[in-house]
Coordinates of C-alpha atoms in Angstrom, one line a residue:
Chain A
M1 CA -7.2 -33.2 26.3
N2 CA -9.3 -35.7 24.4
A3 CA -8.1 -39.1 23.2
L4 CA -7.4 -38.0 19.6
A5 CA -5.4 -35.0 20.7
A6 CA -3.4 -37.1 23.2
S7 CA -2.7 -39.8 20.5
S8 CA -1.8 -37.2 17.9
Q9 CA 0.6 -35.6 20.3
Q10 CA 2.6 -38.8 20.3
S11 CA 2.6 -39.0 16.5
P12 CA 5.4 -37.3 14.7
L13 CA 4.6 -33.9 13.2
A14 CA 4.5 -33.4 9.5
L15 CA 6.2 -30.1 8.8
I16 CA 5.6 -28.7 5.3
C17 CA 8.5 -26.3 4.8
G18 CA 8.6 -23.1 2.8
G19 CA 11.7 -21.0 2.8
G20 CA 13.6 -19.0 5.4
S21 CA 14.9 -19.9 8.8
M22 CA 11.6 -20.7 10.5
P23 CA 11.1 -24.4 9.4
L24 CA 14.5 -25.3 11.0
A25 CA 13.6 -23.4 14.2
V26 CA 10.3 -25.1 14.5
A27 CA 11.7 -28.5 13.7
E28 CA 14.4 -28.1 16.4
S29 CA 11.9 -26.8 18.9
V30 CA 9.5 -29.7 18.3
T31 CA 12.3 -32.2 18.5
K32 CA 13.6 -30.7 21.7
S33 CA 10.1 -31.2 23.2
G34 CA 10.5 -34.9 22.6
R35 CA 8.3 -35.2 19.6
G36 CA 9.4 -36.5 16.2
V37 CA 9.1 -34.5 13.0
V38 CA 9.0 -35.4 9.3
L39 CA 9.9 -32.5 7.1
F40 CA 8.4 -32.0 3.7
P41 CA 10.6 -29.3 2.1
L42 CA 9.1 -27.7 -1.0
R43 CA 11.2 -27.6 -4.1
G44 CA 12.0 -24.1 -5.3
V45 CA 11.6 -22.5 -1.9
A46 CA 13.1 -24.6 0.8
E47 CA 16.5 -25.4 -0.8
G48 CA 18.6 -23.6 1.9
I49 CA 17.3 -25.6 4.8
P50 CA 19.6 -28.3 6.3
V51 CA 16.8 -30.9 6.2
E52 CA 19.2 -33.8 6.2
R53 CA 19.3 -33.6 10.0
F54 CA 15.6 -34.8 10.1
P55 CA 13.6 -37.5 8.3
H56 CA 12.4 -35.6 5.2
H57 CA 10.9 -35.9 1.7
W58 CA 11.3 -33.3 -1.0
L59 CA 8.1 -32.4 -2.7
Y60 CA 6.9 -30.2 -5.6
V61 CA 4.1 -27.9 -4.5
G62 CA 1.5 -29.9 -6.4
Q63 CA 2.4 -33.3 -4.9
I64 CA -0.4 -33.2 -2.4
G65 CA -1.3 -36.9 -2.7
K66 CA 2.3 -37.9 -2.3
C67 CA 2.6 -35.7 0.8
M68 CA -0.5 -37.2 2.4
R69 CA 0.7 -40.8 1.6
L70 CA 4.2 -40.3 3.0
A71 CA 2.9 -38.5 6.0
R72 CA 0.5 -41.3 6.7
A73 CA 3.2 -43.9 6.2
A74 CA 5.3 -42.1 8.8
G75 CA 2.4 -42.2 11.3
C76 CA 1.8 -38.4 11.2
R77 CA -1.6 -37.1 12.1
D78 CA -0.8 -33.4 12.6
V79 CA 0.4 -31.2 9.8
T80 CA 2.0 -27.8 10.1
F81 CA 2.8 -25.3 7.3
I82 CA 5.8 -23.2 8.1
G83 CA 8.1 -20.9 6.2
A84 CA 7.9 -18.3 3.5
M85 CA 5.9 -19.2 0.4
V86 CA 6.5 -17.6 -2.9
R87 CA 3.6 -18.2 -5.2
P88 CA 4.9 -20.9 -7.4
S89 CA 5.1 -20.6 -11.2
L90 CA 2.8 -23.1 -12.8
W91 CA 5.7 -25.2 -14.2
Q92 CA 7.0 -25.7 -10.6
V93 CA 3.8 -27.1 -9.3
H94 CA 4.0 -30.7 -10.7
P95 CA 0.5 -31.7 -9.6
D96 CA 0.1 -35.4 -8.8
L97 CA -3.2 -37.3 -9.3
K98 CA -4.6 -36.2 -6.0
A99 CA -3.9 -32.6 -6.8
L100 CA -5.4 -32.9 -10.2
S101 CA -8.6 -34.5 -8.7
L102 CA -8.8 -31.6 -6.3
M103 CA -7.8 -29.0 -8.9
P104 CA -11.1 -27.0 -9.1
R105 CA -10.8 -26.4 -5.3
V106 CA -7.1 -25.7 -5.5
V107 CA -7.7 -23.2 -8.2
A108 CA -10.5 -21.7 -6.1
A109 CA -8.1 -21.4 -3.2
F110 CA -5.5 -19.7 -5.5
R111 CA -8.1 -17.2 -6.6
G112 CA -8.7 -15.9 -3.1
G113 CA -6.1 -13.9 -1.1
D114 CA -3.0 -15.6 0.3
N115 CA -5.1 -16.2 3.4
H116 CA -7.6 -18.2 1.4
L117 CA -4.9 -20.1 -0.4
L118 CA -3.3 -21.5 2.7
S119 CA -6.5 -22.2 4.6
G120 CA -8.0 -23.8 1.4
M121 CA -5.0 -26.1 1.2
G122 CA -5.3 -26.8 5.0
K123 CA -8.9 -27.8 4.5
L124 CA -7.9 -30.4 1.9
F125 CA -5.6 -32.0 4.5
E126 CA -8.3 -31.9 7.1
E127 CA -10.8 -33.7 4.9
E128 CA -8.2 -36.5 4.5
G129 CA -8.2 -36.9 8.3
F130 CA -5.2 -34.8 9.2
R131 CA -5.3 -32.1 11.8
M132 CA -3.9 -28.7 10.9
V133 CA -1.8 -27.3 13.7
G134 CA -0.3 -23.8 13.8
A135 CA 3.5 -23.6 14.2
H136 CA 3.0 -21.4 17.2
E137 CA 1.0 -24.2 18.9
V138 CA 3.8 -26.8 18.5
A139 CA 6.7 -24.3 19.1
P140 CA 5.4 -21.4 21.2
E141 CA 8.9 -20.1 21.8
I142 CA 8.9 -18.9 18.2
L143 CA 6.5 -16.1 19.1
V144 CA 7.4 -12.5 20.0
P145 CA 6.8 -11.9 23.7
Q146 CA 5.2 -8.8 25.1
G147 CA 7.5 -5.9 25.8
I148 CA 10.7 -4.4 24.4
L149 CA 13.1 -7.0 23.0
G150 CA 16.4 -5.1 22.9
R151 CA 18.0 -2.1 24.5
I152 CA 16.3 0.6 22.4
E153 CA 12.9 1.9 23.5
P154 CA 10.2 3.5 21.4
T155 CA 9.6 7.2 22.1
P156 CA 6.2 8.6 22.8
R157 CA 6.0 9.7 19.1
D158 CA 6.9 6.2 18.1
R159 CA 4.2 4.8 20.3
A160 CA 1.7 7.2 18.6
D161 CA 2.8 5.9 15.2
I162 CA 2.4 2.3 16.4
G163 CA -1.2 3.2 17.4
V164 CA -1.9 4.7 14.0
G165 CA -0.4 1.7 12.3
L166 CA -2.4 -0.8 14.3
R167 CA -5.7 1.1 13.7
C168 CA -4.9 1.4 10.0
L169 CA -4.2 -2.3 9.7
H170 CA -7.4 -3.1 11.6
A171 CA -9.4 -0.9 9.2
M172 CA -8.0 -2.7 6.2
S173 CA -8.4 -6.1 7.8
P174 CA -11.6 -7.1 6.0
F175 CA -9.9 -6.7 2.7
D176 CA -7.3 -9.5 3.1
V177 CA -4.6 -6.9 2.2
G178 CA -1.2 -6.9 3.7
Q179 CA -0.1 -7.3 7.3
A180 CA 2.1 -4.3 7.5
V181 CA 2.3 -0.5 7.2
V182 CA 5.0 2.1 7.8
V183 CA 4.0 5.1 9.8
A184 CA 6.0 8.2 10.6
D185 CA 4.8 11.2 12.5
N186 CA 1.2 10.0 12.2
N187 CA 1.4 9.6 8.4
V188 CA 1.0 6.2 6.8
L189 CA 3.9 6.2 4.3
A190 CA 3.5 2.7 2.9
V191 CA 0.9 -0.1 2.9
E192 CA 1.9 -3.6 2.2
A193 CA -0.3 -5.6 -0.2
A194 CA 0.8 -8.3 -2.7
E195 CA 4.4 -7.1 -2.8
G196 CA 5.3 -8.3 0.7
T197 CA 7.0 -6.6 3.6
D198 CA 10.5 -6.5 2.2
Q199 CA 9.5 -4.8 -1.0
M200 CA 7.4 -2.3 0.9
L201 CA 10.5 -1.4 3.1
A202 CA 12.7 -1.2 0.0
R203 CA 10.1 1.4 -1.3
V204 CA 10.4 3.4 1.9
A205 CA 14.2 3.3 1.6
E206 CA 13.9 4.6 -2.0
M207 CA 11.5 7.4 -1.1
R208 CA 13.8 8.3 1.7
A209 CA 16.8 8.4 -0.6
S210 CA 15.0 10.5 -3.2
G211 CA 13.9 13.1 -0.6
R212 CA 10.3 12.2 -1.0
L213 CA 9.7 11.7 2.7
R214 CA 9.4 14.6 5.0
A215 CA 9.9 12.4 8.1
P216 CA 13.6 12.7 9.2
A217 CA 15.8 9.6 9.1
G218 CA 15.5 7.6 12.3
S219 CA 11.8 8.2 12.6
G220 CA 8.9 6.0 11.6
V221 CA 7.8 2.5 12.6
L222 CA 7.2 -0.8 10.8
V223 CA 4.0 -2.1 12.2
K224 CA 2.9 -5.7 11.5
A225 CA -0.2 -7.4 12.6
A226 CA -2.2 -10.4 11.5
K227 CA -5.4 -9.7 9.8
S228 CA -8.4 -10.1 12.1
T229 CA -9.9 -12.5 9.6
Q230 CA -6.8 -14.6 9.4
D231 CA -6.6 -18.2 10.5
R232 CA -3.5 -18.0 12.7
R233 CA -2.7 -21.6 12.0
F234 CA -1.7 -20.8 8.4
D235 CA -0.1 -17.5 8.2
L236 CA 1.2 -15.6 11.2
P237 CA 3.2 -12.4 10.5
S238 CA 6.9 -12.9 11.1
I239 CA 10.1 -10.9 11.6
G240 CA 13.7 -11.9 11.5
P241 CA 17.2 -10.5 10.9
A242 CA 16.3 -9.6 7.3
T243 CA 13.4 -7.4 8.7
V244 CA 15.8 -5.5 11.0
A245 CA 18.2 -5.0 8.0
A246 CA 15.4 -3.7 5.8
V247 CA 14.1 -1.4 8.5
A248 CA 17.6 0.0 9.0
R249 CA 17.9 0.6 5.3
A250 CA 14.5 2.4 5.3
G251 CA 15.8 4.7 8.0
L252 CA 13.0 3.8 10.5
A253 CA 13.1 4.0 14.3
G254 CA 11.8 0.5 15.0
I255 CA 9.5 -2.4 14.6
A256 CA 6.2 -3.1 16.4
V257 CA 4.4 -6.4 16.2
L258 CA 1.6 -8.0 18.1
A259 CA 2.9 -10.0 21.0
G260 CA 1.9 -13.7 20.9
E261 CA 0.7 -13.4 17.3
T262 CA 4.0 -12.9 15.5
I263 CA 6.8 -15.4 14.7
I264 CA 10.3 -14.3 15.3
A265 CA 13.2 -16.0 13.5
E266 CA 16.6 -16.1 15.1
P267 CA 15.5 -14.0 18.1
N268 CA 19.1 -13.5 19.5
R269 CA 20.4 -12.2 16.2
V270 CA 17.3 -10.0 15.8
V271 CA 18.0 -8.3 19.1
A272 CA 21.8 -8.0 18.6
D273 CA 21.3 -6.5 15.1
A274 CA 18.5 -4.2 16.2
D275 CA 20.6 -2.9 19.2
R276 CA 23.6 -2.3 16.9
A277 CA 21.4 -0.5 14.4
N278 CA 19.7 1.6 17.1
I279 CA 16.3 0.1 16.2
F280 CA 13.6 -0.8 18.7
V281 CA 11.7 -4.1 18.5
V282 CA 8.5 -4.2 20.6
G283 CA 5.8 -6.8 21.1
T284 CA 2.7 -4.8 21.8
A285 CA -0.1 -6.1 23.9
G286 CA -3.6 -7.0 22.9
S287 CA -5.3 -6.7 19.7
H288 CA -5.4 -3.9 17.2
A289 CA -9.0 -3.1 18.0
Chain B
M1 CA -24.9 34.7 -5.3
N2 CA -23.7 37.3 -2.7
A3 CA -21.9 40.5 -3.5
L4 CA -18.5 39.2 -2.6
A5 CA -18.9 36.1 -4.8
A6 CA -20.2 38.2 -7.7
S7 CA -17.3 40.7 -7.5
S8 CA -14.7 37.9 -7.0
Q9 CA -16.0 36.2 -10.2
Q10 CA -15.1 39.3 -12.1
S11 CA -11.6 39.4 -10.7
P12 CA -8.9 37.4 -12.4
L13 CA -8.1 34.0 -10.9
A14 CA -4.7 33.4 -9.3
L15 CA -3.7 30.0 -10.4
I16 CA -0.8 28.5 -8.5
C17 CA 0.6 25.9 -10.8
G18 CA 2.3 22.6 -10.0
G19 CA 3.4 20.2 -12.8
G20 CA 1.5 18.2 -15.4
S21 CA -1.0 19.2 -18.0
M22 CA -3.8 20.3 -15.6
P23 CA -2.7 23.9 -15.0
L24 CA -2.9 24.6 -18.7
A25 CA -6.2 22.9 -19.1
V26 CA -7.7 24.9 -16.2
A27 CA -6.2 28.2 -17.4
E28 CA -7.7 27.6 -20.9
S29 CA -11.0 26.6 -19.5
V30 CA -11.2 29.7 -17.2
T31 CA -10.1 32.0 -20.0
K32 CA -12.7 30.5 -22.3
S33 CA -15.4 31.3 -19.7
G34 CA -14.4 35.0 -20.1
R35 CA -12.5 35.3 -16.8
G36 CA -8.9 36.4 -16.6
V37 CA -6.2 34.3 -15.0
V38 CA -2.8 35.0 -13.5
L39 CA -0.5 32.0 -13.4
F40 CA 2.0 31.4 -10.6
P41 CA 4.1 28.5 -11.9
L42 CA 6.3 26.9 -9.2
R43 CA 10.0 26.5 -10.0
G44 CA 11.1 22.9 -10.1
V45 CA 7.7 21.4 -10.9
A46 CA 5.9 23.6 -13.5
E47 CA 8.8 24.1 -16.0
G48 CA 7.0 22.2 -18.8
I49 CA 3.9 24.4 -18.9
P50 CA 3.7 27.0 -21.7
V51 CA 2.9 29.8 -19.3
E52 CA 3.9 32.6 -21.6
R53 CA 0.5 32.5 -23.2
F54 CA -0.9 34.0 -19.9
P55 CA 0.1 36.7 -17.5
H56 CA 2.4 34.8 -15.1
H57 CA 5.0 35.1 -12.4
W58 CA 7.5 32.3 -11.6
L59 CA 7.8 31.5 -7.9
Y60 CA 9.8 29.4 -5.6
V61 CA 7.6 27.3 -3.4
G62 CA 8.5 29.4 -0.3
Q63 CA 7.6 32.8 -1.9
I64 CA 4.2 33.0 -0.2
G65 CA 4.5 36.7 0.5
K66 CA 5.6 37.5 -3.1
C67 CA 2.7 35.4 -4.4
M68 CA 0.1 37.2 -2.3
R69 CA 1.6 40.6 -3.2
L70 CA 1.6 39.9 -6.9
A71 CA -1.9 38.4 -6.8
R72 CA -3.3 41.4 -5.0
A73 CA -1.6 43.8 -7.4
A74 CA -3.2 41.9 -10.3
G75 CA -6.6 42.3 -8.6
C76 CA -7.0 38.6 -7.8
R77 CA -9.3 37.6 -4.9
D78 CA -9.7 33.9 -5.7
V79 CA -6.8 31.5 -5.6
T80 CA -6.7 28.0 -7.0
F81 CA -4.0 25.3 -6.5
I82 CA -3.7 23.0 -9.5
G83 CA -1.2 20.5 -10.8
A84 CA 1.0 17.8 -9.4
M85 CA 3.2 18.7 -6.5
V86 CA 6.3 16.9 -5.6
R87 CA 7.4 17.6 -2.1
P88 CA 10.2 20.2 -2.5
S89 CA 13.7 19.7 -1.2
L90 CA 14.5 22.3 1.3
W91 CA 17.0 24.2 -0.9
Q92 CA 14.2 24.6 -3.5
V93 CA 11.8 26.3 -1.1
H94 CA 13.4 29.8 -1.0
P95 CA 11.2 31.1 1.8
D96 CA 10.5 34.9 1.7
L97 CA 9.9 37.0 4.8
K98 CA 6.2 36.2 4.8
A99 CA 6.9 32.4 4.6
L100 CA 9.5 32.8 7.4
S101 CA 7.0 34.6 9.6
L102 CA 4.5 31.8 9.0
M103 CA 7.2 29.1 9.3
P104 CA 5.9 27.4 12.5
R105 CA 2.6 26.9 10.8
V106 CA 4.1 25.9 7.4
V107 CA 6.2 23.3 9.3
A108 CA 3.1 22.1 11.1
A109 CA 1.3 21.8 7.7
F110 CA 4.3 19.8 6.3
R111 CA 4.2 17.4 9.2
G112 CA 0.6 16.4 8.5
G113 CA -0.4 14.3 5.5
D114 CA -0.4 15.7 2.0
N115 CA -4.0 16.6 2.6
H116 CA -3.0 18.8 5.6
L117 CA -0.1 20.4 3.8
L118 CA -2.3 21.8 1.0
S119 CA -5.2 22.8 3.2
G120 CA -2.8 24.3 5.7
M121 CA -1.3 26.4 2.9
G122 CA -4.8 27.3 1.8
K123 CA -5.7 28.6 5.2
L124 CA -2.7 31.0 5.2
F125 CA -4.1 32.5 2.0
E126 CA -7.6 32.7 3.4
E127 CA -6.4 34.6 6.5
E128 CA -4.9 37.2 4.1
G129 CA -8.3 37.7 2.6
F130 CA -8.1 35.5 -0.4
R131 CA -10.7 32.9 -1.2
M132 CA -9.6 29.4 -2.0
V133 CA -11.5 27.9 -4.9
G134 CA -11.3 24.3 -6.2
A135 CA -10.1 23.9 -9.8
H136 CA -13.3 21.8 -10.4
E137 CA -15.4 24.8 -9.4
V138 CA -13.8 27.2 -11.9
A139 CA -13.4 24.6 -14.6
P140 CA -16.0 21.9 -14.1
E141 CA -15.3 20.3 -17.5
I142 CA -12.0 19.0 -16.1
L143 CA -14.0 16.4 -14.1
V144 CA -14.7 12.9 -15.1
P145 CA -18.4 12.5 -15.9
Q146 CA -20.5 9.6 -14.8
G147 CA -20.5 6.5 -17.1
I148 CA -18.1 4.8 -19.5
L149 CA -15.7 7.1 -21.2
G150 CA -14.4 5.1 -24.1
R151 CA -15.5 2.0 -26.1
I152 CA -14.4 -0.7 -23.6
E153 CA -16.9 -1.7 -20.9
P154 CA -16.1 -3.2 -17.5
T155 CA -17.2 -6.8 -17.0
P156 CA -19.2 -7.9 -14.0
R157 CA -16.0 -9.2 -12.5
D158 CA -14.4 -5.8 -13.0
R159 CA -17.4 -4.2 -11.4
A160 CA -17.0 -6.4 -8.4
D161 CA -13.3 -5.4 -8.2
I162 CA -14.3 -1.7 -8.4
G163 CA -16.7 -2.3 -5.4
V164 CA -13.9 -3.9 -3.4
G165 CA -11.6 -1.0 -4.2
L166 CA -14.0 1.7 -3.3
R167 CA -14.8 0.0 0.0
C168 CA -11.1 -0.5 0.8
L169 CA -10.3 3.1 0.1
H170 CA -13.2 4.1 2.2
A171 CA -12.0 2.0 5.1
M172 CA -8.5 3.6 4.9
S173 CA -9.9 7.1 4.5
P174 CA -9.5 8.2 8.1
F175 CA -5.8 7.6 7.8
D176 CA -5.0 10.2 5.1
V177 CA -3.3 7.4 3.2
G178 CA -3.4 7.2 -0.6
Q179 CA -6.2 7.7 -3.0
A180 CA -5.8 4.5 -5.0
V181 CA -5.7 0.8 -4.9
V182 CA -5.3 -2.0 -7.5
V183 CA -7.9 -4.8 -7.2
A184 CA -8.0 -8.0 -9.2
D185 CA -10.4 -10.9 -8.6
N186 CA -11.4 -9.4 -5.3
N187 CA -7.8 -9.2 -4.1
V188 CA -6.3 -5.9 -3.2
L189 CA -2.9 -6.2 -5.0
A190 CA -1.5 -2.7 -4.1
V191 CA -2.3 0.2 -1.9
E192 CA -1.0 3.7 -2.7
A193 CA 0.5 5.7 0.1
A194 CA 3.3 8.2 -0.1
E195 CA 4.8 6.7 -3.3
G196 CA 1.9 8.0 -5.5
T197 CA -0.2 6.3 -8.1
D198 CA 2.5 5.9 -10.8
Q199 CA 4.9 4.1 -8.6
M200 CA 2.2 1.9 -7.3
L201 CA 1.3 0.9 -10.9
A202 CA 4.9 0.3 -11.7
R203 CA 5.0 -2.1 -8.7
V204 CA 2.1 -4.0 -10.1
A205 CA 3.8 -4.2 -13.5
E206 CA 6.9 -5.6 -11.8
M207 CA 4.9 -8.1 -9.8
R208 CA 3.2 -9.1 -13.0
A209 CA 6.5 -9.5 -14.9
S210 CA 8.0 -11.6 -12.1
G211 CA 5.0 -14.0 -12.0
R212 CA 4.1 -12.9 -8.5
L213 CA 0.5 -12.2 -9.4
R214 CA -2.0 -14.9 -9.9
A215 CA -4.5 -12.7 -11.7
P216 CA -4.0 -13.1 -15.4
A217 CA -2.9 -10.2 -17.6
G218 CA -5.9 -8.1 -18.7
S219 CA -7.6 -8.4 -15.3
G220 CA -7.6 -6.0 -12.4
V221 CA -8.7 -2.4 -11.9
L222 CA -7.1 0.8 -10.8
V223 CA -9.6 2.4 -8.4
K224 CA -9.1 6.0 -7.4
A225 CA -11.2 8.0 -5.0
A226 CA -10.7 11.1 -2.9
K227 CA -10.4 10.5 0.8
S228 CA -13.7 11.2 2.6
T229 CA -11.8 13.6 4.9
Q230 CA -10.3 15.4 2.0
D231 CA -11.0 19.1 1.2
R232 CA -11.8 18.8 -2.5
R233 CA -10.6 22.3 -3.1
F234 CA -7.0 21.3 -2.6
D235 CA -6.4 17.9 -3.9
L236 CA -8.8 16.0 -6.1
P237 CA -7.6 12.6 -7.6
S238 CA -6.7 12.9 -11.2
I239 CA -6.1 10.7 -14.2
G240 CA -4.5 11.4 -17.6
P241 CA -2.7 9.8 -20.5
A242 CA 0.2 8.8 -18.2
T243 CA -2.3 6.9 -16.0
V244 CA -3.6 5.0 -19.0
A245 CA -0.1 4.1 -20.1
A246 CA 0.9 2.9 -16.6
V247 CA -2.3 0.9 -16.3
A248 CA -1.6 -0.8 -19.6
R249 CA 2.0 -1.6 -18.5
A250 CA 0.5 -3.1 -15.3
G251 CA -1.7 -5.4 -17.4
L252 CA -4.9 -4.2 -15.9
A253 CA -8.4 -4.2 -17.4
G254 CA -9.3 -0.6 -16.6
I255 CA -9.6 2.5 -14.5
A256 CA -12.5 3.4 -12.2
V257 CA -12.8 6.8 -10.5
L258 CA -15.5 8.7 -8.8
A259 CA -17.6 10.8 -11.3
G260 CA -17.6 14.5 -10.5
E261 CA -14.8 14.1 -8.0
T262 CA -11.8 13.3 -10.2
I263 CA -9.9 15.5 -12.6
I264 CA -9.2 14.2 -16.1
A265 CA -6.3 15.7 -18.0
E266 CA -6.4 15.6 -21.9
P267 CA -9.7 13.7 -21.9
N268 CA -9.7 13.1 -25.7
R269 CA -6.3 11.5 -25.6
V270 CA -7.2 9.5 -22.5
V271 CA -10.2 8.0 -24.3
A272 CA -8.2 7.3 -27.5
D273 CA -5.3 5.7 -25.7
A274 CA -7.6 3.6 -23.5
D275 CA -9.6 2.4 -26.5
R276 CA -6.4 1.5 -28.3
A277 CA -5.0 -0.3 -25.2
N278 CA -8.3 -2.2 -24.6
I279 CA -8.7 -0.5 -21.2
F280 CA -12.0 0.7 -19.8
V281 CA -12.3 4.1 -18.1
V282 CA -15.4 4.5 -16.0
G283 CA -16.7 7.3 -13.8
T284 CA -18.7 5.6 -11.0
A285 CA -21.7 7.2 -9.4
G286 CA -22.0 8.3 -5.8
S287 CA -19.8 7.9 -2.9
H288 CA -17.6 5.1 -1.8
A289 CA -19.8 4.5 1.3

């Protein structure tokens, strides 16, 4: 470990918080490890998070300069993005002077895929002397481990579907498309793009309800995997209780994600819900090559 | 041309009709060429077609034996599948004895992708001495020609999006997924799988309405292309007036398909509607390699 890394480990972590349960999980995990955190919850997306338990500053998405200033004042050197981001409407952005001065590059970042958006924003922080750190680096226990998480095990047919899903995601990887597909009986039923995993699963549930799918209920797998081109510091795939509920509604047999490269929110609840719904959750080894 | 081909050209064409306007267009085109047709409209999907203008026999999807018997009695040797197929509910199938005797193989065909379903059914006809012929072979004027169809031209940005879409479809081709994607500003916004093109476009329209897309209205392209593994006799991609309307609702700039490998229904209306909606329609050359 070099001197910079050692010193930055002592400094509190600036945690820029989107929505969902992950920001709190990461904040708790980092705090438990003995390191301080400063939360920067984003207005319009992070409202549900009990940030008052930590030092925090509410921000509009566009207040990049204010964020950097407050983070520096708190002694932060490392910055982590965590939580679900919904692309903000323009009137919610509230750009500050710093953001305005960077606007051409912010716009350029926005014009790329989600992947480029986050890594583009990360680069702006790095140019100002901050270090971008992945949530999985500061709180590794948020990652899905290898193996079967609950009581339900995938069948050989499910395992074949997982293989098809991983290969399909790998093939689409250069296109910065989604991170998830639904596969049943070797057929790719749905591919996630800009709509996100939840909407894709809702679509599968609808097709199931309207008799459009030939695969019987209780078959099919949600397969999620980070794009091979993805900077894992900015946007790891994640699952949580809502994923289990959506998979159950879609009538699928289970969930497969890449072990060590997928964030899991509320793992105990995920396992309990999945067991109750007869859904397997598996962290598969290795890459999707 | 060998003797069989010559003689089968004289025989009337058995046209197994799904839904939409294509069956009528093909029946008219074949009749105009001087060849007789016998229509086999499928109950539950082909109800809107004015079949009474041609010799015809209504069939349930499962009446394979009846279809072969009637086709033979009418002197047909060539069989063409044409029109939109919605996967039938079981109670709509009405299998006859022939279908029941073939059931294991019908089920096997059903378990593959749509591609396998149609080519599997085609193989059953071929084993009984029929020749499966693509609609584009008997009615080549139903295909999209190369070039720009209406008055609106794609911009260089649109052309770049078309390239991304064709490459993405090509990458997914081994997976028997969909035949269409929506691309805007180099981002793949939606990928078609089991839901079909119309539902995919409706999704883009919803995302547009909810502010989820960063691409401005009037940008983005629907790109359709046959899978490289696809038997073009059974399932060519198609566009028609409904496609133009859905693309307009989704706020896209235009439609790109592979010239010579895409069926166009009601071409005059497609062009008129597209011109009025400020949407380009282009048949692109060559393959998606």
